[in-house]
Amino acid sequence: MPESVHTLSPEPVPSDSEVSFASKLISWQKRYGRHDLPWQQTRDPYAVWVSEIMLQQTQVAAVIGYYQRFMQSFPTIASLAMATQDDVMQHWSGLGYYSRARNLHKAAQQVMEVHGGVFPQTLEAIQALPGIGRSTASAIASFAFEAPHPILDGNVKRVFARHFAIEGWPGLPRVEQQMWALAERLQPAQEHGPYAQALMDMGATLCTRSRPRCDACPLQTTCLAYREGRTRELPASKPRKAIPEKSTTMLILLHDNQVMLEKRPGSGIWGGLWSLPEVDSTLDAQQAAVERYGFQTQKLPPFGTLTHVFSHFKLHILPQPLAVEAALTANQTPDIQWLTLEAAVQAGIPAPVRVLLEQLRWQQTALL
């Protein structure tokens, strides 16, 4: 009986477009890429880490000011770890996706406790920190330590999908797995930081979601989407679902030229931020104020409904101003604070709450 023969599956042979992919991108980035962003002027892993967390699902233009203020207030890992969560959240207020700030704060404390205040260098240790996934860990390692780890954020997925004509929505596990395998094959032997930056710059400035600038792209001759006229259809869109809609009433409790803010739970929407108290939209606002806080109130003219769109649902907010007539001394707890409107709009509050308070300030000014 003949002896069976076992063979290993050969490694995929890189295509011509894969062979030249990294070198073309790196050359383009050195000449045309972004080089003056504030976090590009350092190899400090802490500064790189903060910028990468802020840039998750947020455009560069929106991040720059927040990054500069954040780094001025918390210049080191130790200073961030020692800060209060309220202070951290205040610096993040308006940037959105607030779990990023909470995880950044927790991770700084973990670095102090587990790593002696020194940001870890291995991919596994970086990824073990709260709020850091594989791609973010790889980006930090590439920029701070010139480590050879592939990245795969939203911009990179779009570049890959178009250049290599990858079918399917990139958020699907099978498509993402295919892209990770491609990212590993494409990783150059050197210049890992410039290559990672080139991928990000390509997706952010040329290979954009709409109206990609194919005429300026260094990969135009090897891009399958361009060759086949498919830049509009690739990458495939996320399967559409009807966006759920929710309604809530926010109580604007006013007394002695101050407004009451209530701290939200540490997790969930706007976790850890100060906000206007919310009650079910089916409840009577005055009755809710009595039952929850013991306040006797007088209704003031309501504002119009404010609609705030999250990534996964739409929230309709009905703000109800109430003049508090009872004494407040019995209602002072760590989760409640009374602030002037000027101080309240500067607190760590969600963006729609700031809109409502600014509208209230404008109304009061108009009455003077």
XYZ file of C-alpha atoms in Angstrom:
368
model
C 0.000 0.000 0.000
C 1.610 3.289 -1.027
C 2.657 5.624 1.737
C 0.461 8.680 2.008
C 2.090 12.009 1.294
C 1.283 15.079 3.400
C 1.936 18.488 1.911
C 1.591 21.938 3.412
C -0.608 24.474 1.670
C 1.658 27.021 -0.010
C 1.651 30.594 1.190
C -0.304 32.905 -1.141
C 1.949 34.360 -3.810
C 1.802 38.174 -3.599
C 0.283 39.810 -6.662
C 2.068 42.563 -8.541
C -0.193 45.119 -6.892
C 0.726 43.763 -3.431
C 4.471 43.857 -4.107
C 4.522 47.582 -4.932
C 1.713 48.631 -2.573
C 3.739 49.612 0.512
C 6.655 51.233 -1.323
C 4.362 53.442 -3.406
C 2.404 54.522 -0.348
C 5.487 55.337 1.714
C 6.973 57.440 -1.102
C 3.690 59.286 -1.531
C 3.318 59.924 2.193
C 6.794 61.416 2.510
C 5.987 63.917 -0.228
C 2.262 64.591 0.106
C 1.100 63.162 3.439
C 0.279 64.959 6.653
C 3.333 65.900 8.731
C 2.218 68.820 10.907
C -0.425 67.284 13.174
C 0.409 67.949 16.854
C 0.802 64.259 17.769
C 3.215 63.682 14.883
C 5.908 65.779 16.544
C 6.670 63.156 19.195
C 7.443 59.475 19.675
C 6.151 59.596 23.250
C 3.854 56.540 23.456
C 1.519 58.352 25.864
C 0.926 61.215 23.427
C 0.525 58.772 20.533
C -1.921 56.699 22.587
C -4.108 59.699 23.488
C -4.252 60.799 19.844
C -5.163 57.322 18.592
C -8.007 56.999 21.101
C -9.361 60.440 20.212
C -9.157 59.654 16.490
C -11.336 56.570 16.822
C -14.512 57.355 14.852
C -13.672 61.072 14.958
C -12.215 63.290 12.239
C -8.821 64.928 12.632
C -10.187 68.486 12.456
C -12.467 67.822 15.432
C -9.691 66.192 17.464
C -6.860 68.746 17.261
C -8.248 71.270 19.768
C -9.360 68.581 22.215
C -5.982 66.861 21.986
C -4.033 70.040 22.684
C -6.181 70.982 25.690
C -6.093 67.422 27.028
C -2.304 67.163 26.799
C -1.873 70.569 28.394
C -3.978 69.492 31.381
C -2.669 65.910 31.556
C 0.894 66.000 30.157
C 1.911 62.606 31.591
C 0.395 59.219 32.300
C 0.774 59.918 36.016
C -1.158 63.193 35.794
C -3.993 61.479 33.932
C -4.090 58.587 36.401
C -4.304 60.977 39.365
C -7.045 63.128 37.815
C -10.661 62.722 38.837
C -13.051 61.140 36.367
C -15.079 64.364 36.380
C -12.039 66.341 35.255
C -11.258 63.858 32.489
C -14.862 63.804 31.287
C -15.005 67.593 31.276
C -12.039 67.672 28.890
C -13.808 65.130 26.668
C -17.209 66.853 26.744
C -18.514 67.294 23.196
C -16.108 64.828 21.578
C -18.554 61.938 21.908
C -18.119 58.190 22.448
C -17.441 58.834 26.125
C -16.439 55.269 26.953
C -13.136 56.191 25.274
C -12.430 58.753 27.998
C -13.425 56.408 30.808
C -11.225 53.639 29.409
C -8.318 56.043 28.845
C -8.518 57.063 32.499
C -8.697 53.437 33.694
C -5.834 52.441 31.417
C -3.607 55.233 32.773
C -4.234 53.945 36.297
C -3.451 50.408 35.103
C -0.168 51.543 33.552
C 0.799 53.123 36.862
C -0.158 50.049 38.891
C 0.971 47.229 36.584
C 3.786 48.784 34.548
C 5.292 51.217 37.031
C 4.140 54.232 35.048
C 5.988 53.162 31.882
C 3.818 52.599 28.815
C 4.254 48.958 27.701
C 5.979 48.155 24.414
C 4.687 44.706 23.466
C 1.540 44.426 21.373
C -0.029 42.004 23.852
C 0.525 44.315 26.831
C -0.745 47.361 24.955
C -3.848 45.509 23.801
C -4.527 44.376 27.369
C -5.183 47.981 28.411
C -8.853 49.062 28.585
C -10.239 50.473 25.345
C -7.393 49.361 23.063
C -8.140 46.909 20.260
C -5.774 45.204 17.858
C -5.572 47.984 15.262
C -5.130 50.772 17.818
C -2.456 48.778 19.654
C -0.650 48.204 16.353
C -0.822 51.895 15.449
C 0.615 52.933 18.824
C 3.420 50.375 18.503
C 4.165 51.473 14.930
C 4.315 55.207 15.669
C 5.964 55.090 19.096
C 8.281 52.090 18.743
C 8.535 51.544 14.940
C 7.172 48.025 15.488
C 6.133 45.845 12.496
C 2.435 45.424 13.266
C -0.332 45.875 10.652
C -3.214 48.271 11.225
C -6.807 47.971 10.037
C -8.995 50.938 10.921
C -11.937 52.235 8.877
C -9.755 54.225 6.484
C -7.486 51.254 5.814
C -10.454 48.949 5.204
C -11.752 51.347 2.565
C -8.375 51.495 0.808
C -8.063 47.702 0.826
C -11.636 47.135 -0.342
C -11.162 49.397 -3.348
C -7.618 48.588 -4.313
C -8.057 44.808 -4.121
C -11.798 44.733 -5.008
C -12.771 42.972 -1.777
C -16.469 42.148 -1.768
C -18.735 42.434 1.275
C -19.210 44.900 4.101
C -15.855 45.249 5.968
C -17.629 44.870 9.310
C -18.484 41.237 8.570
C -16.124 38.819 10.391
C -15.195 36.886 7.219
C -14.378 40.101 5.332
C -12.418 41.548 8.262
C -10.466 38.297 8.585
C -9.611 38.474 4.893
C -8.416 42.050 5.313
C -6.271 41.215 8.352
C -4.544 38.467 6.347
C -3.941 40.966 3.550
C -2.650 43.583 6.003
C -0.103 41.095 7.340
C 1.120 40.208 3.822
C 1.433 43.872 2.843
C 3.402 44.920 5.943
C 6.818 46.183 4.770
C 10.118 45.035 6.255
C 10.939 48.539 7.474
C 9.509 52.075 7.846
C 6.517 50.761 9.756
C 5.509 54.141 11.174
C 5.570 55.944 7.802
C 3.648 53.065 6.221
C 0.926 53.146 8.881
C 0.671 56.927 8.510
C 0.517 56.558 4.724
C -2.432 54.181 4.965
C -4.285 56.553 7.291
C -3.515 59.605 5.155
C -4.573 57.792 1.994
C -7.979 56.910 3.429
C -8.496 60.325 5.023
C -7.396 62.590 2.157
C -7.595 60.695 -1.145
C -9.539 57.439 -0.864
C -12.471 59.105 0.879
C -15.983 57.683 1.206
C -17.424 59.993 -1.422
C -15.633 61.675 -4.292
C -12.275 59.873 -3.958
C -9.411 61.773 -5.599
C -8.300 58.968 -7.879
C -6.431 61.422 -10.134
C -3.927 62.094 -7.316
C -3.657 58.511 -6.053
C -0.234 56.823 -6.252
C -1.994 53.431 -6.489
C -4.254 54.322 -9.396
C -2.593 51.972 -11.917
C -3.051 48.909 -9.683
C -6.406 49.788 -8.083
C -9.030 47.289 -9.196
C -11.971 49.489 -8.217
C -10.614 52.316 -10.363
C -9.859 49.972 -13.247
C -13.352 48.453 -13.111
C -15.221 51.698 -12.396
C -16.395 50.477 -8.987
C -15.122 53.165 -6.597
C -18.697 54.151 -5.704
C -19.820 50.637 -4.798
C -16.712 49.577 -2.860
C -16.471 49.072 0.000
C -19.921 47.547 0.322
C -22.255 49.437 2.630
C -23.449 48.100 5.943
C -26.799 46.329 5.568
C -29.439 48.906 6.444
C -31.688 48.595 9.441
C -34.399 50.922 10.582
C -32.856 53.225 13.204
C -34.781 52.927 16.487
C -36.216 56.156 17.864
C -36.611 56.957 21.548
C -38.133 59.855 23.438
C -37.262 61.335 26.821
C -38.053 64.391 28.903
C -35.205 66.367 30.440
C -36.010 68.412 33.520
C -34.402 71.839 33.620
C -34.727 72.502 37.360
C -34.015 76.165 38.109
C -33.621 77.922 41.447
C -31.913 81.154 42.451
C -30.269 81.585 39.000
C -28.845 78.076 39.151
C -29.621 74.846 37.282
C -29.448 71.332 38.709
C -27.201 68.745 37.077
C -27.250 65.053 37.939
C -24.361 62.658 37.396
C -25.184 59.757 35.100
C -24.203 56.148 35.875
C -20.639 55.170 35.007
C -21.653 53.032 32.029
C -24.112 53.439 29.181
C -24.958 56.500 27.133
C -23.081 59.569 28.416
C -21.697 57.440 31.262
C -20.018 59.491 33.993
C -21.114 62.855 32.561
C -23.218 65.471 34.310
C -26.599 65.905 32.687
C -30.096 67.232 33.093
C -32.305 64.693 34.891
C -34.252 62.427 32.545
C -37.754 61.093 33.075
C -39.985 58.947 30.910
C -41.700 61.070 28.290
C -45.091 59.676 29.349
C -44.763 61.021 32.908
C -45.815 64.429 34.171
C -42.669 66.490 34.698
C -43.862 68.227 37.863
C -44.998 64.974 39.437
C -41.641 63.383 38.566
C -39.814 66.270 40.286
C -41.857 65.682 43.427
C -41.419 61.920 43.489
C -37.703 61.863 42.681
C -36.406 64.968 44.453
C -39.241 66.217 46.685
C -39.356 69.501 44.743
C -42.496 71.585 44.412
C -42.164 73.339 41.079
C -43.810 75.824 38.783
C -43.884 74.995 35.070
C -42.095 77.393 32.763
C -42.636 77.607 28.985
C -41.110 74.484 27.338
C -38.542 74.531 24.553
C -39.074 72.774 21.263
C -38.053 69.132 20.960
C -34.343 68.554 20.302
C -33.343 65.489 18.266
C -29.916 63.945 18.838
C -28.688 61.142 16.558
C -26.415 58.441 17.963
C -24.740 55.761 15.866
C -27.421 53.216 16.747
C -30.565 55.181 17.605
C -32.248 58.568 17.442
C -33.204 60.361 20.658
C -35.984 62.974 20.804
C -35.490 65.210 23.851
C -38.335 67.296 25.254
C -36.813 69.850 27.658
C -39.146 71.023 30.429
C -37.987 74.015 32.488
C -39.297 73.998 36.071
C -38.891 76.726 38.687
C -38.141 75.031 42.019
C -40.075 76.634 44.875
C -39.030 74.382 47.782
C -35.791 74.575 49.799
C -32.865 72.639 48.326
C -30.727 71.880 51.363
C -32.091 68.364 51.816
C -31.266 67.388 48.250
C -27.505 67.887 48.155
C -25.818 64.580 47.290
C -22.535 63.740 45.524
C -24.508 62.983 42.352
C -26.319 66.328 42.281
C -24.880 69.810 41.883
C -26.367 73.265 41.403
C -24.452 75.556 39.047
C -24.953 78.882 37.370
C -25.744 78.530 33.675
C -22.308 79.938 32.856
C -20.620 77.241 34.955
C -22.972 74.484 33.798
C -22.172 74.904 30.100
C -18.462 74.512 30.973
C -18.992 71.288 32.922
C -18.519 67.770 31.586
C -21.931 67.509 29.936
C -23.259 65.832 26.758
C -23.439 67.936 23.601
C -27.271 68.131 23.434
C -27.447 69.220 27.085
C -25.013 72.022 26.279
C -27.287 73.056 23.384
C -30.277 73.262 25.733
C -28.398 75.245 28.386
C -27.016 77.645 25.780
C -30.556 78.127 24.481
C -31.723 78.886 28.026
C -28.901 81.410 28.481
C -29.892 83.110 25.252
C -33.533 83.309 26.353
C -32.594 84.817 29.722
C -30.285 87.344 28.066
C -33.028 88.334 25.627
C -35.363 89.059 28.534
C -32.943 91.421 30.267
